[in-house]
Structures are given as structure tokens and as C-alpha cells.
Short mmCIF file of C-alpha atoms in Angstrom, two decimals:
data_model
loop_
_atom_site.label_atom_id
_atom_site.label_comp_id
_atom_site.label_asym_id
_atom_site.label_seq_id
_atom_site.Cartn_x
_atom_site.Cartn_y
_atom_site.Cartn_z
CA UNK A 706 -4.38 38.07 280.22
CA UNK A 707 -5.59 41.58 279.49
CA UNK A 708 -3.89 44.08 277.22
CA UNK A 709 -3.70 47.73 278.23
CA UNK A 710 -2.77 50.81 276.26
CA UNK A 711 -1.33 53.76 278.19
CA UNK A 712 -0.38 57.32 277.31
CA UNK A 713 2.70 58.44 279.17
CA UNK A 714 4.88 61.55 279.45
CA UNK A 715 8.51 61.62 280.46
CA UNK A 716 11.29 64.05 281.04
CA UNK A 717 14.06 62.47 278.96
CA UNK A 718 16.92 64.29 280.72
CA UNK A 719 17.95 61.43 282.97
CA UNK A 720 17.12 58.55 280.65
CA UNK A 721 19.29 56.77 278.10
CA UNK A 722 16.25 56.91 275.84
CA UNK A 723 13.07 54.86 275.79
CA UNK A 724 14.32 51.43 274.85
CA UNK A 725 15.70 48.78 277.18
CA UNK A 726 19.48 48.42 277.02
CA UNK A 727 22.26 46.97 279.11
CA UNK A 728 23.75 50.17 280.41
CA UNK A 729 21.88 53.13 281.76
CA UNK A 730 18.38 53.84 282.92
CA UNK A 731 15.61 53.69 280.31
CA UNK A 732 11.89 54.48 280.31
CA UNK A 733 10.93 50.97 279.19
CA UNK A 734 12.91 49.31 281.99
CA UNK A 735 11.50 51.60 284.67
CA UNK A 736 7.94 50.91 283.53
CA UNK A 737 8.59 47.17 283.28
CA UNK A 738 9.95 47.15 286.84
CA UNK A 739 6.81 48.85 288.18
CA UNK A 740 4.43 46.74 286.09
CA UNK A 741 6.09 43.48 287.09
CA UNK A 742 5.54 44.47 290.73
CA UNK A 743 1.89 45.25 289.97
CA UNK A 744 1.63 41.88 288.17
CA UNK A 745 2.51 39.78 291.26
CA UNK A 746 6.13 39.51 290.13
CA UNK A 747 5.33 37.91 286.78
CA UNK A 748 7.51 39.68 284.21
CA UNK A 749 5.80 42.26 282.03
CA UNK A 750 7.11 43.53 278.69
CA UNK A 751 6.35 47.08 277.60
CA UNK A 752 5.97 47.88 273.90
CA UNK A 753 6.24 51.49 272.80
CA UNK A 754 4.97 53.15 269.63
CA UNK A 755 8.65 53.66 268.87
CA UNK A 756 11.88 54.66 270.58
CA UNK A 757 13.04 58.06 271.64
CA UNK A 758 16.74 58.84 271.99
CA UNK A 759 18.72 59.77 275.07
CA UNK A 760 17.62 63.19 276.34
CA UNK A 761 14.50 63.33 274.15
CA UNK A 762 11.21 63.99 275.95
CA UNK A 763 7.65 62.71 275.51
CA UNK A 764 4.37 64.48 276.17
CA UNK A 765 2.29 61.65 274.74
CA UNK A 766 4.19 58.42 274.09
CA UNK A 767 1.92 55.38 273.75
CA UNK A 768 2.73 51.94 275.13
CA UNK A 769 0.95 48.64 275.57
CA UNK A 770 1.49 45.73 277.96
CA UNK A 771 -0.30 42.61 279.19
CA UNK A 772 -1.31 41.90 282.78
CA UNK A 773 -2.82 38.85 284.39
CA UNK A 774 -6.51 39.42 285.09
CA UNK A 775 -8.62 42.55 284.72
CA UNK A 776 -8.02 45.84 286.55
CA UNK A 777 -9.93 49.06 286.91
CA UNK A 778 -8.36 51.37 284.33
CA UNK A 779 -8.17 54.37 286.67
CA UNK A 780 -6.77 52.37 289.58
CA UNK A 781 -4.15 50.87 287.31
CA UNK A 782 -3.28 54.32 285.93
CA UNK A 783 -2.96 55.73 289.43
CA UNK A 784 -0.80 52.84 290.66
CA UNK A 785 1.49 52.93 287.65
CA UNK A 786 1.75 56.72 287.79
CA UNK A 787 2.52 57.02 291.47
CA UNK A 788 4.80 53.98 291.67
CA UNK A 789 6.89 55.00 288.67
CA UNK A 790 9.83 57.40 289.12
CA UNK A 791 8.69 61.00 289.05
CA UNK A 792 10.25 61.79 285.69
CA UNK A 793 7.57 59.51 284.17
CA UNK A 794 3.87 60.24 284.38
CA UNK A 795 1.00 58.04 283.29
CA UNK A 796 -1.79 60.15 281.81
CA UNK A 797 -4.30 57.47 280.84
CA UNK A 798 -4.78 53.70 280.75
CA UNK A 799 -7.40 51.82 278.78
CA UNK A 800 -8.09 48.20 278.03
CA UNK A 801 -7.58 47.23 274.38
CA UNK A 802 -8.12 44.07 272.37
CA UNK A 803 -5.56 41.30 272.76
CA UNK A 804 -4.00 41.92 269.37
CA UNK A 805 -3.75 45.70 269.55
CA UNK A 806 -0.11 46.83 269.16
CA UNK A 807 1.31 50.29 269.99
CA UNK A 808 3.86 50.07 267.20
CA UNK A 809 2.18 48.08 264.43
CA UNK A 810 -1.26 49.63 264.64
CA UNK A 811 -1.37 52.31 261.94
CA UNK A 812 -0.59 55.73 263.42
CA UNK A 813 0.60 59.28 262.88
CA UNK A 814 3.16 60.91 265.11
CA UNK A 815 3.57 64.54 266.07
CA UNK A 816 6.91 65.83 267.29
CA UNK A 817 7.73 69.32 268.47
CA UNK A 818 11.16 70.90 268.77
CA UNK A 819 11.81 73.89 271.06
CA UNK A 820 14.63 76.27 270.23
CA UNK A 821 15.66 78.87 272.83
CA UNK A 822 16.77 81.90 270.79
CA UNK A 823 17.37 84.26 273.72
CA UNK A 824 20.65 86.15 273.97
CA UNK A 825 21.22 84.31 277.24
CA UNK A 826 20.34 80.66 277.75
CA UNK A 827 17.43 80.44 280.15
CA UNK A 828 18.37 78.20 283.11
CA UNK A 829 14.79 76.91 283.04
CA UNK A 830 15.17 75.66 279.49
CA UNK A 831 18.64 74.17 279.67
CA UNK A 832 17.26 70.62 279.58
CA UNK A 833 14.03 71.48 277.74
CA UNK A 834 15.02 73.45 274.65
CA UNK A 835 18.02 73.59 272.37
CA UNK A 836 19.90 76.92 272.42
CA UNK A 837 20.80 79.07 269.42
CA UNK A 838 21.63 82.71 270.26
CA UNK A 839 22.71 83.75 266.74
CA UNK A 840 20.81 85.60 263.99
CA UNK A 841 18.07 83.69 262.18
CA UNK A 842 16.07 84.67 259.10
CA UNK A 843 12.59 83.40 260.00
CA UNK A 844 11.24 84.07 256.51
CA UNK A 845 13.80 81.75 254.91
CA UNK A 846 13.22 79.09 257.55
CA UNK A 847 9.49 79.28 256.87
CA UNK A 848 10.07 78.81 253.15
CA UNK A 849 12.40 75.88 253.77
CA UNK A 850 10.15 74.05 256.23
CA UNK A 851 7.29 74.08 253.69
CA UNK A 852 9.42 71.96 251.36
CA UNK A 853 9.47 69.11 253.89
CA UNK A 854 5.72 68.55 253.62
CA UNK A 855 4.49 65.69 251.49
CA UNK A 856 5.87 62.28 250.55
CA UNK A 857 9.63 62.13 250.13
CA UNK A 858 12.58 59.80 250.47
CA UNK A 859 14.14 61.22 253.64
CA UNK A 860 17.49 59.36 253.32
CA UNK A 861 19.39 62.66 253.47
CA UNK A 862 17.99 63.35 256.93
CA UNK A 863 18.57 60.00 258.60
CA UNK A 864 21.66 58.74 260.40
CA UNK A 865 24.00 56.85 258.11
CA UNK A 866 24.10 53.11 258.66
CA UNK A 867 20.47 52.80 259.68
CA UNK A 868 18.98 49.39 258.88
CA UNK A 869 15.55 50.54 257.71
CA UNK A 870 15.16 49.79 253.99
CA UNK A 871 12.29 52.01 252.97
CA UNK A 872 13.07 55.65 253.68
CA UNK A 873 9.94 57.10 252.11
CA UNK A 874 7.71 58.87 254.61
CA UNK A 875 4.91 61.42 254.47
CA UNK A 876 4.86 64.65 256.46
CA UNK A 877 1.34 66.07 256.76
CA UNK A 878 2.18 69.13 258.80
CA UNK A 879 5.44 71.06 259.18
CA UNK A 880 5.43 74.50 260.72
CA UNK A 881 7.53 76.93 262.69
CA UNK A 882 6.11 79.41 265.20
CA UNK A 883 7.90 82.32 266.84
CA UNK A 884 7.05 83.24 270.44
CA UNK A 885 8.85 86.54 271.04
CA UNK A 886 7.90 86.80 274.73
CA UNK A 887 9.41 83.38 275.39
CA UNK A 888 12.33 84.05 273.02
CA UNK A 889 11.54 80.71 271.46
CA UNK A 890 10.95 79.01 268.13
CA UNK A 891 8.63 76.02 268.10
CA UNK A 892 8.78 73.51 265.25
CA UNK A 893 5.95 71.03 264.73
CA UNK A 894 6.09 67.96 262.49
CA UNK A 895 3.26 65.49 261.98
CA UNK A 896 3.76 62.50 259.76
CA UNK A 897 3.12 58.80 259.21
CA UNK A 898 6.53 57.96 260.67
CA UNK A 899 10.00 59.41 261.04
CA UNK A 900 13.42 57.89 260.45
CA UNK A 901 16.17 57.70 263.06
CA UNK A 902 17.32 61.28 263.88
CA UNK A 903 15.23 62.64 260.99
CA UNK A 904 13.63 65.48 262.94
CA UNK A 905 16.82 66.61 264.62
CA UNK A 906 18.57 66.59 261.22
CA UNK A 907 15.74 68.56 259.60
CA UNK A 908 15.85 71.12 262.43
CA UNK A 909 19.66 71.31 262.20
CA UNK A 910 19.30 72.06 258.49
CA UNK A 911 16.60 74.69 259.10
CA UNK A 912 18.91 76.42 261.58
CA UNK A 913 21.74 76.53 259.02
CA UNK A 914 19.34 78.01 256.47
CA UNK A 915 18.10 80.59 258.98
CA UNK A 916 21.65 81.51 259.91
CA UNK A 917 22.61 82.02 256.24
CA UNK A 918 25.01 79.08 256.05
CA UNK A 919 22.77 77.28 253.53
CA UNK A 920 20.36 78.63 250.90
CA UNK A 921 16.67 77.72 251.08
CA UNK A 922 17.17 75.50 248.02
CA UNK A 923 19.47 73.23 250.01
CA UNK A 924 16.31 71.58 251.32
CA UNK A 925 15.36 70.46 247.79
CA UNK A 926 18.88 69.25 247.11
CA UNK A 927 18.92 67.07 250.24
CA UNK A 928 15.49 65.61 249.47
CA UNK A 929 16.47 64.88 245.87
CA UNK A 930 19.98 63.54 246.40
CA UNK A 931 19.43 61.73 249.71
CA UNK A 932 22.93 62.90 250.61
CA UNK A 933 23.34 63.19 254.40
CA UNK A 934 26.49 65.28 253.91
CA UNK A 935 24.42 68.16 252.53
CA UNK A 936 22.29 68.46 255.69
CA UNK A 937 23.06 70.44 258.83
CA UNK A 938 24.38 69.01 262.08
CA UNK A 939 21.93 66.99 264.17
CA UNK A 940 20.09 69.36 266.54
CA UNK A 941 20.45 68.61 270.25
CA UNK A 942 18.08 66.07 271.83
CA UNK A 943 16.85 68.28 274.70
CA UNK A 944 14.71 70.34 272.31
CA UNK A 945 12.76 67.34 270.98
CA UNK A 946 9.42 66.05 272.28
CA UNK A 947 7.23 63.21 271.05
CA UNK A 948 3.98 65.12 271.44
CA UNK A 949 1.29 62.74 270.25
CA UNK A 950 0.68 59.35 268.69
CA UNK A 951 -2.64 59.30 266.88
CA UNK A 952 -3.98 55.89 265.79
CA UNK A 953 -5.82 56.04 262.49
CA UNK A 954 -8.04 53.55 260.74
CA UNK B 1398 36.46 100.67 291.90
CA UNK B 1399 33.32 100.53 289.80
CA UNK B 1400 29.92 99.34 290.97
CA UNK B 1401 27.76 97.19 288.72
CA UNK B 1402 24.12 96.20 288.94
CA UNK B 1403 23.09 92.94 287.28
CA UNK B 1404 19.78 91.21 286.64
CA UNK B 1405 20.09 87.46 286.99
CA UNK B 1406 17.86 84.40 286.69
CA UNK B 1407 18.43 81.08 288.38
CA UNK B 1408 16.91 77.66 288.65
CA UNK B 1409 16.77 77.23 292.43
CA UNK B 1410 16.48 73.42 292.34
CA UNK B 1411 20.10 72.67 293.10
CA UNK B 1412 20.83 75.64 295.36
CA UNK B 1413 20.54 75.98 299.11
CA UNK B 1414 19.00 79.37 298.42
CA UNK B 1415 20.57 82.66 297.40
CA UNK B 1416 22.60 83.57 300.44
CA UNK B 1417 26.12 82.44 301.29
CA UNK B 1418 26.27 79.77 303.99
CA UNK B 1419 28.69 77.20 305.27
CA UNK B 1420 27.06 74.10 303.91
CA UNK B 1421 25.66 73.65 300.44
CA UNK B 1422 25.89 75.45 297.17
CA UNK B 1423 24.34 78.94 296.99
CA UNK B 1424 23.78 81.48 294.20
CA UNK B 1425 25.76 84.19 295.97
CA UNK B 1426 28.80 81.96 296.43
CA UNK B 1427 28.79 80.77 292.82
CA UNK B 1428 28.63 84.34 291.54
CA UNK B 1429 31.33 85.49 293.92
CA UNK B 1430 33.61 82.69 292.74
CA UNK B 1431 33.20 83.72 289.10
CA UNK B 1432 33.50 87.45 289.84
CA UNK B 1433 36.63 87.01 291.93
CA UNK B 1434 38.21 85.21 288.97
CA UNK B 1435 37.16 88.07 286.66
CA UNK B 1436 38.59 90.54 289.23
CA UNK B 1437 42.16 89.19 289.02
CA UNK B 1438 41.64 87.10 292.14
CA UNK B 1439 40.71 90.02 294.38
CA UNK B 1440 37.69 88.91 296.40
CA UNK B 1441 34.31 90.25 295.32
CA UNK B 1442 31.18 90.39 297.48
CA UNK B 1443 27.76 90.07 295.87
CA UNK B 1444 24.78 91.88 297.40
CA UNK B 1445 21.30 90.75 296.42
CA UNK B 1446 18.00 92.63 296.64
CA UNK B 1447 17.07 89.98 299.21
CA UNK B 1448 17.38 86.24 299.79
CA UNK B 1449 15.46 83.45 298.24
CA UNK B 1450 15.06 80.10 300.00
CA UNK B 1451 16.30 76.69 299.03
CA UNK B 1452 14.51 75.50 295.88
CA UNK B 1453 13.01 78.93 295.10
CA UNK B 1454 13.68 80.29 291.60
CA UNK B 1455 14.40 83.75 290.20
CA UNK B 1456 13.52 85.21 286.84
CA UNK B 1457 14.79 88.68 287.72
CA UNK B 1458 16.83 88.85 290.93
CA UNK B 1459 18.96 92.00 291.18
CA UNK B 1460 22.47 92.10 292.58
CA UNK B 1461 25.32 94.58 292.81
CA UNK B 1462 29.08 94.17 293.21
CA UNK B 1463 32.28 96.20 292.87
CA UNK B 1464 35.13 95.47 290.47
CA UNK B 1465 38.53 97.08 290.06
CA UNK B 1466 38.57 99.32 286.99
CA UNK B 1467 35.93 99.83 284.32
CA UNK B 1468 34.58 97.13 282.01
CA UNK B 1469 32.37 97.09 278.97
CA UNK B 1470 28.92 96.23 280.36
CA UNK B 1471 28.11 93.71 277.64
CA UNK B 1472 31.52 92.00 277.81
CA UNK B 1473 31.18 91.73 281.57
CA UNK B 1474 27.63 90.34 281.22
CA UNK B 1475 28.80 87.77 278.70
CA UNK B 1476 31.80 86.70 280.79
CA UNK B 1477 29.77 86.41 283.98
CA UNK B 1478 26.94 84.59 282.19
CA UNK B 1479 29.08 82.06 280.38
CA UNK B 1480 31.51 81.45 283.25
CA UNK B 1481 28.79 80.92 285.85
CA UNK B 1482 27.21 77.47 286.28
CA UNK B 1483 24.42 76.92 283.81
CA UNK B 1484 21.63 77.08 286.39
CA UNK B 1485 22.43 80.81 286.68
CA UNK B 1486 22.04 83.23 283.80
CA UNK B 1487 23.05 86.88 283.69
CA UNK B 1488 20.51 88.88 281.72
CA UNK B 1489 21.96 92.39 282.00
CA UNK B 1490 24.80 94.32 283.59
CA UNK B 1491 25.00 98.09 283.99
CA UNK B 1492 27.30 100.46 285.77
CA UNK B 1493 25.70 102.28 288.71
CA UNK B 1494 26.86 104.99 291.09
CA UNK B 1495 29.21 103.96 293.88
CA UNK B 1496 26.55 104.19 296.56
CA UNK B 1497 23.74 102.37 294.73
CA UNK B 1498 22.60 99.33 296.74
CA UNK B 1499 20.47 96.42 295.49
CA UNK B 1500 18.83 95.95 298.86
CA UNK B 1501 18.59 99.43 300.39
CA UNK B 1502 17.55 101.32 297.29
CA UNK B 1503 13.76 101.65 297.47
CA UNK B 1504 12.10 98.92 295.40
CA UNK B 1505 9.00 96.84 294.74
CA UNK B 1506 9.17 93.10 294.29
CA UNK B 1507 7.00 90.83 292.18
CA UNK B 1508 6.76 87.13 292.97
CA UNK B 1509 4.83 84.49 291.10
CA UNK B 1510 3.78 81.08 292.33
CA UNK B 1511 2.95 78.24 289.94
CA UNK B 1512 0.56 75.50 291.04
CA UNK B 1513 0.24 72.36 288.91
CA UNK B 1514 -3.41 71.29 289.30
CA UNK B 1515 -3.34 68.42 286.80
CA UNK B 1516 -4.65 65.01 287.81
CA UNK B 1517 -1.16 63.68 287.18
CA UNK B 1518 1.98 65.60 288.13
CA UNK B 1519 3.72 66.72 284.98
CA UNK B 1520 7.31 65.43 284.96
CA UNK B 1521 8.29 68.75 283.34
CA UNK B 1522 6.96 70.73 286.28
CA UNK B 1523 8.21 68.59 289.14
CA UNK B 1524 10.87 71.15 290.07
CA UNK B 1525 9.06 74.18 288.65
CA UNK B 1526 5.56 74.17 290.11
CA UNK B 1527 3.96 72.93 293.30
CA UNK B 1528 1.42 70.11 292.83
CA UNK B 1529 -2.15 70.03 294.10
CA UNK B 1530 -4.40 67.50 292.33
CA UNK B 1531 -7.48 68.00 294.56
CA UNK B 1532 -10.66 70.06 294.02
CA UNK B 1533 -10.32 73.85 294.26
CA UNK B 1534 -13.03 76.51 294.29
CA UNK B 1535 -11.46 79.24 292.16
CA UNK B 1536 -14.20 81.72 293.00
CA UNK B 1537 -13.48 81.53 296.73
CA UNK B 1538 -9.73 81.74 296.14
CA UNK B 1539 -10.28 84.87 294.05
CA UNK B 1540 -12.32 86.45 296.82
CA UNK B 1541 -9.71 85.58 299.42
CA UNK B 1542 -6.70 86.82 297.44
CA UNK B 1543 -8.30 90.26 297.07
CA UNK B 1544 -8.19 90.64 300.86
CA UNK B 1545 -4.39 90.52 300.83
CA UNK B 1546 -4.11 93.74 298.85
CA UNK B 1547 -3.26 96.92 300.73
CA UNK B 1548 -1.25 97.72 303.84
CA UNK B 1549 -1.44 95.10 306.58
CA UNK B 1550 0.55 93.63 309.44
CA UNK B 1551 1.46 90.28 307.89
CA UNK B 1552 2.66 88.63 311.15
CA UNK B 1553 0.21 85.76 310.64
CA UNK B 1554 1.91 84.82 307.37
CA UNK B 1555 5.53 84.89 308.42
CA UNK B 1556 7.62 82.16 310.00
CA UNK B 1557 7.59 82.25 313.77
CA UNK B 1558 10.80 83.44 315.38
CA UNK B 1559 11.74 85.84 312.60
CA UNK B 1560 13.84 88.77 313.81
CA UNK B 1561 12.26 91.51 311.70
CA UNK B 1562 10.45 93.97 314.01
CA UNK B 1563 8.11 95.78 311.66
CA UNK B 1564 5.78 93.35 309.93
CA UNK B 1565 3.67 95.93 308.12
CA UNK B 1566 3.94 95.68 304.34
CA UNK B 1567 1.91 96.87 301.36
CA UNK B 1568 0.72 94.59 298.57
CA UNK B 1569 -0.14 96.55 295.42
CA UNK B 1570 -1.19 93.64 293.27
CA UNK B 1571 -2.46 90.17 294.17
CA UNK B 1572 -4.11 88.00 291.56
CA UNK B 1573 -4.73 84.44 290.56
CA UNK B 1574 -5.01 83.26 286.95
CA UNK B 1575 -6.19 79.89 285.70
CA UNK B 1576 -4.59 78.38 282.60
CA UNK B 1577 -6.74 75.35 281.78
CA UNK B 1578 -4.56 74.14 278.88
CA UNK B 1579 -1.53 74.04 281.15
CA UNK B 1580 -3.59 72.72 284.08
CA UNK B 1581 -2.02 75.45 286.14
CA UNK B 1582 -2.86 78.25 288.55
CA UNK B 1583 -0.56 81.27 288.55
CA UNK B 1584 -0.46 83.60 291.56
CA UNK B 1585 1.13 87.03 291.27
CA UNK B 1586 2.04 89.28 294.20
CA UNK B 1587 3.64 92.71 293.88
CA UNK B 1588 4.50 94.68 297.00
CA UNK B 1589 7.00 96.92 298.75
CA UNK B 1590 8.53 93.95 300.51
CA UNK B 1591 7.63 90.50 301.79
CA UNK B 1592 8.39 88.78 305.09
CA UNK B 1593 10.21 85.47 305.41
CA UNK B 1594 7.96 82.72 303.91
CA UNK B 1595 5.08 85.21 303.58
CA UNK B 1596 4.17 84.31 300.01
CA UNK B 1597 4.36 80.57 300.54
CA UNK B 1598 2.16 80.93 303.64
CA UNK B 1599 -0.35 83.11 301.79
CA UNK B 1600 -0.51 80.55 298.95
CA UNK B 1601 -0.83 77.69 301.44
CA UNK B 1602 -3.79 79.48 302.99
CA UNK B 1603 -5.39 80.18 299.59
CA UNK B 1604 -5.14 76.47 298.78
CA UNK B 1605 -6.90 75.54 302.03
CA UNK B 1606 -9.65 78.04 301.24
CA UNK B 1607 -10.00 76.70 297.70
CA UNK B 1608 -10.14 73.14 298.98
CA UNK B 1609 -12.89 74.01 301.49
CA UNK B 1610 -10.78 73.45 304.61
CA UNK B 1611 -11.01 77.16 305.53
CA UNK B 1612 -13.70 79.76 304.84
CA UNK B 1613 -12.86 82.87 302.81
CA UNK B 1614 -13.13 84.93 306.03
CA UNK B 1615 -10.14 83.10 307.46
CA UNK B 1616 -8.00 85.55 305.48
CA UNK B 1617 -9.40 88.50 307.49
CA UNK B 1618 -8.93 86.61 310.75
CA UNK B 1619 -5.24 85.93 310.05
CA UNK B 1620 -4.60 89.53 309.01
CA UNK B 1621 -6.37 90.87 312.11
CA UNK B 1622 -5.01 88.46 314.71
CA UNK B 1623 -1.50 87.97 313.33
CA UNK B 1624 -1.84 84.36 314.45
CA UNK B 1625 0.36 82.03 312.38
CA UNK B 1626 -1.59 79.02 313.63
CA UNK B 1627 -4.65 80.12 311.70
CA UNK B 1628 -2.85 80.07 308.33
CA UNK B 1629 -2.36 77.10 306.01
CA UNK B 1630 0.82 75.05 305.67
CA UNK B 1631 3.73 76.72 303.88
CA UNK B 1632 3.45 75.96 300.15
CA UNK B 1633 6.40 74.15 298.56
CA UNK B 1634 9.37 76.23 297.40
CA UNK B 1635 9.56 74.84 293.84
CA UNK B 1636 6.46 76.84 292.83
CA UNK B 1637 7.91 80.20 293.84
CA UNK B 1638 9.77 82.64 291.56
CA UNK B 1639 11.18 86.10 292.29
CA UNK B 1640 9.99 87.61 289.03
CA UNK B 1641 11.08 91.23 289.16
CA UNK B 1642 12.67 93.85 291.38
CA UNK B 1643 11.59 97.31 290.31
CA UNK B 1644 13.51 100.27 291.79
CA UNK B 1645 11.29 103.26 292.44
CA UNK B 1646 12.10 106.88 293.24
#
């Protein structure tokens, strides 16, 4: 048995998220189907660094899986890439030690969120960016996003009813960039982990602040109170991308 | 009766091209459906600056149409944009004189062609760029693309059996840019008109030259002989975009 780590990208539009489930097509199931075929029919389980929700994309999700025997890394990458559906691509494959684990190995994650702020929704972005054609105060959004950096209890930004006990996470990088030619805002968040729907709730709150519905200080209030009712609506999944998983020692 | 000019964008993936036809969904038909509704049920005909083929995209196609009575340009734009399917967007609408014509008014067209040259096909580009993961000599392609500039008989680059008599056209701008971060080549062609499949055949030939299958001089031979058999295979439609139609006096 040999363990392999792979970096994959997927267009989340036609997936019910990453994780295996009973109804609907998922990234994990599609990869497991292909890998089981490549493994002479012996069932293969794919482990991801974490889940992504329905409609959410990945530029650099990391998975691991075990195969019988040893393979050439590039041949395996090519086979898995070309035999997977074409909304999944396999960017790299490398052999790792037998106890390496995509989820439990210590890592940082980077997510980006694309917001189409054109007057008209670009047909080319309808599945690849969220759309907000109303006025936004970039200065206020920039002030507010700074407040998310650091170690906080992010309870106010997670979905209610989540089972995770410890809601303290650290955000190392949080920034917003404006690309006027593309009529787009790009949010980047890098941290040691994110709670369920945390990024989409943070972005939803930033949009409300930019649009003047909330003051900048609302960000502090949510972080301090942990009250989900103070945050903005969850931003749409099509704007969100898992960009990178970086394993740290 | 008032005549309006509109600039539209569309994602060509799910269209059988621009022009009305009996089978399959087209851009013209979708717009005519919406406009007829906005015109109290009186049938409206849409005229485009030209056709685009199945799978080809537009960032700035120009159309004109006539409506009963006068409308506010922005209200009409908004209604047409939001009531059209979301793979069409309406970027601007303006009133024009009653004899203005999107096709017959003198104009220049700019097309771009996106080529995904990554080792792995990006799932995000599978409908938006053509894919060529093999070696390419950019220097030779740059030399060859220069030869397309100017006034030539482009018979060798059009589909056989086309009914257009005069195949002389002028290309004002022809360039290729390499974006290493995006693993992409971007071709731009601006001219006073292009023949059926001309751009896709020129790109197909440039790819063959880049890949060493043809010499750079092949470009001269095709232009001089007008022999379609000397040119490369027609490049795939998903890489092609009608970027801009510029009306000139």
C-alpha cells in the first residue's frame, strides 16, 4: 500500500460540494470512482483537507488516498486527471509517508472570494463570482476587513448548530483588492482553519458595511458577542474558492 | 418607431450561435423573444453586426432593433438585460437614427482567442479557452502572426464552399501575448471584416507553426495560394470571443 497526496482543482458549479453524500454528485465520489478503477477495482477512499460546500470552487484542494503497489507519480497524475470528469483537474501527485493525512497534518488555508461589482452581471462570471451591483464604500470595507486579522472566537460568523466546539481560529492575512478593469473585488483570507460558512458570512458582513447598512464597528461587535444575528447574510457560494492548502511544520 | 443600438455580451457555450435557426437555442431568438414581450407582443427583429458560431462568445457584439414609441435608454437596457437569459447581458442601449444598421454601417471588428497551454486543462477554462498542452515555439508564432497583417485575399483561411465572393480583407492588428501566470496565450485580431471561420483557421495554423508541424513560411504560402488544404485544422470555438465592434466614419 502506498499513500499519495494530490493537489486538485474543481469547478464547483455542478457538484453538491466535496464530501460524499447519498444524493447528488460530489468531488470525493467522482475521484473515488476513478481511483477504484485505477486500483484494479479495490475500493479507494479519498480524504480531503476539508470540505467545500455546494457551488464552491477549488484551485488547490489537497487530498490523499492509498493505492496497492507503487506508481509513477506523473503517470498516476495523468491517468487520474484525464479519467476524471472535466470539471476536476489533477495538478500534481506525490508519494507521501503512510501516516501523512491531508486533514490532520498541520496546515494553513487560503480562500479567495470574487465579487462582480459591474452594473450588469457578466455572463462569464455567473457561476464564478457573486454579484453585487450596488454602491460600496471600499474605504470602510478595508477598515472592517483589517479587524478580522488575528486570533478570535469566530462564533458570530459560523452557521448556527455547528458541532465544532472550539471556535477560536487565527487569520494571518485578510485583504480586499479592487480591479476596476474587471469590475471586481477580490477578497483573500489566509488562516489556520475556518469554521463552516465563516468566509461567506464574513464577506456578507463586509458587503453590508460597504453598502452602508452596518457601521465598521459592527465587525468588533460580532467578534466580541459571537452573535450570528449581528452578521450579514451568507454570501453566495459561487464567489468562493479554496485557493491553497499549505502544510506547515 | 424608434431604432436602438445595443452592446451585448454572451457566453456562447449553450447557444447554437448568434443567428436564428430552426433547431437549437440562439442569441438572436432569445433577444427577439424578450424584445417582443417588451414591445407589447408586436414582433421585433434583431440585427447583429454579424454572426458568431456555435460555442463562440461575445464581449461586445452590437445589435439594432426597432420598438414602437420612445423609451428611456437605461430603463430599456435594464429591462432587456434582466429579462434575457443569464448567459446574455446587455451592457448599453442607445437610440440611433432610423437608418442606422449594425451590419451595414462601416465598422472594424476585434476578436480575441484564448489558448490554455497548461499541462492540465483548467476546469475553469474548459468552455472559455481552447486547450493545447504541447510544446510551442512562441518566437516562430510571433513571426508568423505578423504576416497576417495588411490587406490579403484570405481564401486559404475560410471554410470551403462559402458564398462570399470577395475574400480580400484588411487586418490592422494581429498579436499574440503570453501570460505565464495564467498559462495562457491570447491572440488579438482587429480588421475591417473576417471571413467565415477565418480566425479559427488562422489560429489553427499558428498552433501548427508553433508546434513545429509547419514552417513559418507556410503563412505566406497560404496567403499567396489561397489553398485551404495548406492551413491548420480549425481551432475550437470555445476559445474565440467577438471583443468589440467599432463603427468608423
